[in-house]
């Protein structure tokens, strides 16, 4: 099989930075297509440089905080779990980790491009619940050893499509983004996010979210999709699943209680939604965690 030297050089750069080999790495049929690797990181302060393939790093399980330092100046600091960051070829910075954590790295296809302005915005850690949901599912497949599973290739391609639809302008791929409606203002977006997090245990209506933004339900739906890349109901579901995953691993509460706390209609509905999104039952996820 043809070897993509840029990809191998990038994985080698991560290996030097982490002082370890990946826990598991996918084996794509097309070496120029997207692939992924799961890494375990330990406390350190070190420069990361020398990679040639653009990749997305999503922080998974762990209790570390992270600090990004560019030219000796701290530009971002916070809890690492749930953050994503785009590592552009040639981009150099120092990273400080205070604890152990797990990171999924998605090596984007060799032909994947992104607008320079948008790309720069993503090189500082950010939180995207949809990306985190994708990463959780991909990481679980890798942990199970299904490195060449057809579902894995499909998921990685879906991540690329999602990045293009939410974060790219027409300059990214030559394909115009159909929805040109303005998104939510940053302050409104933060209020909506906080509202959803606080009210996950109950049914959340779109008109309630729209009222926070001061918009009609229809206008809010379009602006929300522009800002988050998914409709409101998909965002809320991703938040419910993310909280459920966290509770399954960090607590011993019965699954029925977790289902209720996360706003699912009952254990049966929770099990169906969880299996569909994550690829295993809540009980199996808890045992694996």
Coordinates of C-alpha atoms in Angstrom, one line a residue:
X1 CA 0.0 0.0 0.0
X2 CA 1.2 3.5 -0.8
X3 CA 2.4 5.4 2.3
X4 CA 1.5 9.0 2.9
X5 CA 4.8 10.5 4.2
X6 CA 3.2 13.6 5.5
X7 CA 0.8 11.6 7.7
X8 CA 3.6 9.3 9.0
X9 CA 5.7 12.3 9.8
X10 CA 2.8 14.0 11.6
X11 CA 2.2 10.8 13.7
X12 CA 5.9 10.7 14.5
X13 CA 5.9 14.3 15.6
X14 CA 3.0 13.5 18.1
X15 CA 4.9 10.4 19.2
X16 CA 8.0 12.5 20.1
X17 CA 5.8 15.1 21.9
X18 CA 3.9 12.5 23.9
X19 CA 6.8 10.2 24.6
X20 CA 4.6 7.2 23.8
X21 CA 2.9 5.4 20.9
X22 CA -0.8 5.6 20.2
X23 CA -3.2 3.4 22.1
X24 CA -4.7 2.4 18.8
X25 CA -4.6 3.8 15.3
X26 CA -6.9 3.3 12.4
X27 CA -5.8 1.7 9.1
X28 CA -7.5 3.5 6.2
X29 CA -7.8 1.9 2.8
X30 CA -6.8 5.2 1.3
X31 CA -3.6 6.6 2.9
X32 CA -4.6 10.1 1.7
X33 CA -8.0 9.9 3.3
X34 CA -8.9 10.8 6.9
X35 CA -7.6 8.5 9.7
X36 CA -7.4 8.6 13.5
X37 CA -5.4 7.6 16.5
X38 CA -6.1 7.5 20.2
X39 CA -3.3 8.8 22.5
X40 CA -2.8 9.0 26.3
X41 CA -1.2 12.2 27.5
X42 CA 0.7 12.8 30.7
X43 CA 1.6 16.1 32.6
X44 CA 4.2 18.1 30.6
X45 CA 5.2 21.4 29.2
X46 CA 6.6 21.0 25.7
X47 CA 6.7 22.6 22.3
X48 CA 4.7 20.8 19.6
X49 CA 6.0 21.3 16.1
X50 CA 7.2 19.6 12.9
X51 CA 3.9 18.1 11.7
X52 CA 2.9 18.2 8.0
X53 CA -0.7 17.0 8.1
X54 CA -3.6 19.1 9.4
X55 CA -5.4 17.3 12.2
X56 CA -8.1 17.8 14.8
X57 CA -7.3 16.9 18.4
X58 CA -10.3 16.2 20.7
X59 CA -9.7 15.7 24.4
X60 CA -11.6 12.9 25.9
X61 CA -11.4 11.3 29.3
X62 CA -9.2 12.7 32.0
X63 CA -8.8 15.4 34.7
X64 CA -6.1 17.6 33.2
X65 CA -6.2 21.4 32.6
X66 CA -4.4 22.7 29.6
X67 CA -2.6 25.9 28.7
X68 CA -1.6 27.0 25.2
X69 CA 1.4 29.3 25.0
X70 CA 2.5 31.1 21.8
X71 CA 5.7 33.1 21.7
X72 CA 5.9 32.9 25.5
X73 CA 2.4 34.3 26.0
X74 CA -0.5 32.3 27.4
X75 CA -3.4 32.5 24.9
X76 CA -5.8 29.9 26.4
X77 CA -6.2 28.0 29.7
X78 CA -9.0 25.8 31.0
X79 CA -10.2 22.2 31.6
X80 CA -9.0 20.0 28.8
X81 CA -11.9 17.5 28.6
X82 CA -14.3 18.2 25.8
X83 CA -12.1 20.7 23.9
X84 CA -11.1 20.5 20.3
X85 CA -8.2 22.3 18.5
X86 CA -7.1 22.3 14.9
X87 CA -3.3 21.8 14.4
X88 CA -2.3 23.4 11.2
X89 CA 0.9 22.3 9.4
X90 CA 3.8 24.5 10.4
X91 CA 1.9 25.9 13.4
X92 CA 4.1 25.9 16.5
X93 CA 3.2 26.4 20.2
X94 CA 3.8 25.2 23.7
X95 CA 1.3 23.1 25.6
X96 CA 1.2 22.7 29.3
X97 CA -0.8 19.7 30.7
X98 CA -1.3 19.3 34.5
X99 CA -2.8 15.8 34.6
X100 CA -3.4 12.6 32.6
X101 CA -6.0 12.5 29.9
X102 CA -7.0 10.8 26.6
X103 CA -6.9 12.5 23.3
X104 CA -8.4 11.5 19.9
X105 CA -6.5 12.9 16.9
X106 CA -8.3 12.9 13.6
X107 CA -5.9 13.3 10.7
X108 CA -7.8 15.1 8.0
X109 CA -7.6 14.0 4.4
X110 CA -4.6 15.3 2.4
X111 CA -7.0 17.2 0.1
X112 CA -9.0 18.8 3.0
X113 CA -8.6 22.5 2.9
X114 CA -9.9 25.3 5.1
X115 CA -10.2 29.0 4.8
X116 CA -7.2 30.7 6.4
X117 CA -9.3 33.0 8.6
X118 CA -11.5 30.2 9.8
X119 CA -8.5 27.9 10.3
X120 CA -6.8 30.4 12.6
X121 CA -9.9 30.7 14.8
X122 CA -9.8 27.0 15.3
X123 CA -6.2 26.8 16.4
X124 CA -7.2 27.9 19.9
X125 CA -9.1 25.3 22.0
X126 CA -12.9 25.5 21.5
X127 CA -15.9 23.4 22.5
X128 CA -18.2 21.8 20.0
X129 CA -20.6 19.1 21.4
X130 CA -21.2 17.6 18.0
X131 CA -17.5 17.1 17.4
X132 CA -17.1 15.6 20.9
X133 CA -19.9 13.2 20.1
X134 CA -18.3 12.1 16.9
X135 CA -14.9 11.7 18.7
X136 CA -16.5 9.7 21.5
X137 CA -17.9 7.2 19.0
X138 CA -14.7 7.0 17.0
X139 CA -12.6 6.5 20.2
X140 CA -14.9 3.6 21.3
X141 CA -14.4 1.9 18.0
X142 CA -10.7 2.2 18.3
X143 CA -10.6 0.9 21.8
X144 CA -12.5 -2.2 20.6
X145 CA -9.8 -2.8 18.1
X146 CA -12.0 -2.3 15.0
X147 CA -9.3 -0.1 13.3
X148 CA -10.4 -1.0 9.8
X149 CA -14.2 -1.1 10.4
X150 CA -16.2 0.5 7.5
X151 CA -18.2 2.5 10.1
X152 CA -14.9 4.2 11.2
X153 CA -14.2 5.5 7.7
X154 CA -17.7 6.8 7.4
X155 CA -17.5 8.6 10.7
X156 CA -14.2 10.2 9.8
X157 CA -15.6 11.5 6.5
X158 CA -18.7 12.8 8.4
X159 CA -16.3 14.8 10.7
X160 CA -14.8 16.4 7.6
X161 CA -18.2 17.2 6.2
X162 CA -19.3 18.7 9.5
X163 CA -16.2 20.9 9.7
X164 CA -16.8 22.1 6.2
X165 CA -20.5 22.9 6.8
X166 CA -20.0 24.7 10.1
X167 CA -16.6 26.3 10.0
X168 CA -15.7 26.7 6.3
X169 CA -16.6 29.5 4.0
X170 CA -16.9 29.0 0.3
X171 CA -13.1 29.5 0.0
X172 CA -12.6 26.2 1.9
X173 CA -13.5 23.8 -0.8
X174 CA -15.0 25.8 -3.7
X175 CA -18.5 24.6 -2.6
X176 CA -20.6 27.5 -1.4
X177 CA -22.3 27.2 2.0
X178 CA -26.1 27.2 1.3
X179 CA -27.2 28.9 4.4
X180 CA -26.1 32.6 4.4
X181 CA -28.3 33.7 7.4
X182 CA -26.4 35.4 10.2
X183 CA -25.6 33.3 13.2
X184 CA -26.3 34.0 16.9
X185 CA -24.3 36.8 18.5
X186 CA -21.6 35.4 20.9
X187 CA -23.4 36.6 24.0
X188 CA -26.7 35.1 22.9
X189 CA -24.9 31.8 22.0
X190 CA -23.4 31.6 25.5
X191 CA -26.8 32.2 27.1
X192 CA -28.5 29.5 25.0
X193 CA -25.7 27.0 25.8
X194 CA -26.0 27.8 29.5
X195 CA -29.8 27.4 29.4
X196 CA -29.6 24.0 27.7
X197 CA -27.0 22.7 30.2
X198 CA -29.1 23.9 33.1
X199 CA -32.4 22.4 31.8
X200 CA -31.3 19.1 30.3
X201 CA -33.4 17.1 32.8
X202 CA -36.6 18.3 31.3
X203 CA -38.1 18.8 27.8
X204 CA -36.6 21.8 26.1
X205 CA -38.7 23.6 23.6
X206 CA -37.3 25.6 20.7
X207 CA -39.5 28.6 21.4
X208 CA -37.9 28.8 24.9
X209 CA -34.5 28.9 23.3
X210 CA -35.7 31.5 20.7
X211 CA -37.1 33.7 23.5
X212 CA -33.6 33.9 25.1
X213 CA -32.3 35.1 21.8
X214 CA -35.2 37.5 21.2
X215 CA -36.1 35.9 17.9
X216 CA -39.0 34.0 16.3
X217 CA -38.7 30.3 16.4
X218 CA -38.1 30.1 12.6
X219 CA -35.4 32.8 12.6
X220 CA -33.8 31.3 15.6
X221 CA -33.7 27.9 14.0
X222 CA -31.8 29.2 11.0
X223 CA -29.4 31.3 13.1
X224 CA -28.8 28.4 15.5
X225 CA -27.9 26.1 12.7
X226 CA -25.6 28.7 11.2
X227 CA -23.8 29.0 14.6
X228 CA -23.8 25.3 15.7
X229 CA -23.9 23.4 12.4
X230 CA -26.9 21.4 13.5
X231 CA -30.6 22.0 14.3
X232 CA -31.5 22.8 17.9
X233 CA -32.9 19.4 18.6
X234 CA -29.7 17.6 17.5
X235 CA -27.7 19.9 19.6
X236 CA -29.8 19.2 22.7
X237 CA -29.6 15.5 22.1
X238 CA -25.8 15.7 21.8
X239 CA -25.7 17.5 25.1
X240 CA -27.9 14.9 26.7
X241 CA -25.7 12.1 25.4
X242 CA -22.5 13.9 26.4
X243 CA -23.8 14.4 30.0
X244 CA -25.0 10.8 30.2
X245 CA -21.6 9.5 29.1
X246 CA -19.9 11.6 31.8
X247 CA -22.3 10.4 34.5
X248 CA -21.9 6.7 33.4
X249 CA -18.2 6.9 33.9
X250 CA -18.0 9.2 36.9
X251 CA -20.9 8.0 39.1
X252 CA -22.5 4.7 40.2
X253 CA -26.1 6.1 39.8
X254 CA -28.6 3.6 38.3
X255 CA -29.0 3.9 34.5
X256 CA -32.7 4.8 34.9
X257 CA -31.7 7.8 37.1
X258 CA -29.1 8.9 34.6
X259 CA -31.7 8.7 31.8
X260 CA -34.1 10.9 33.8
X261 CA -31.3 13.4 34.8
X262 CA -30.4 13.8 31.2
X263 CA -33.9 14.3 29.9
X264 CA -34.6 11.0 28.2
X265 CA -38.2 9.7 28.3
X266 CA -37.1 6.5 30.1
X267 CA -34.4 3.8 30.2
X268 CA -35.7 2.2 27.0
X269 CA -35.6 5.5 25.0
X270 CA -32.2 6.3 26.5
X271 CA -30.8 2.9 25.5
X272 CA -32.0 3.2 21.9
X273 CA -30.6 6.7 21.5
X274 CA -27.4 5.9 23.2
X275 CA -26.8 2.7 21.1
X276 CA -27.5 4.6 17.9
X277 CA -25.1 7.4 18.7
X278 CA -22.3 5.7 20.6
X279 CA -22.5 2.2 19.2
X280 CA -23.0 0.3 22.4
X281 CA -25.4 0.1 25.4
X282 CA -25.1 2.5 28.4
X283 CA -24.1 -0.5 30.5
X284 CA -21.4 -1.6 28.1
X285 CA -20.1 2.0 28.0
X286 CA -19.9 2.1 31.8
X287 CA -18.0 -1.2 31.9
X288 CA -15.6 0.0 29.2
X289 CA -14.9 3.3 31.0

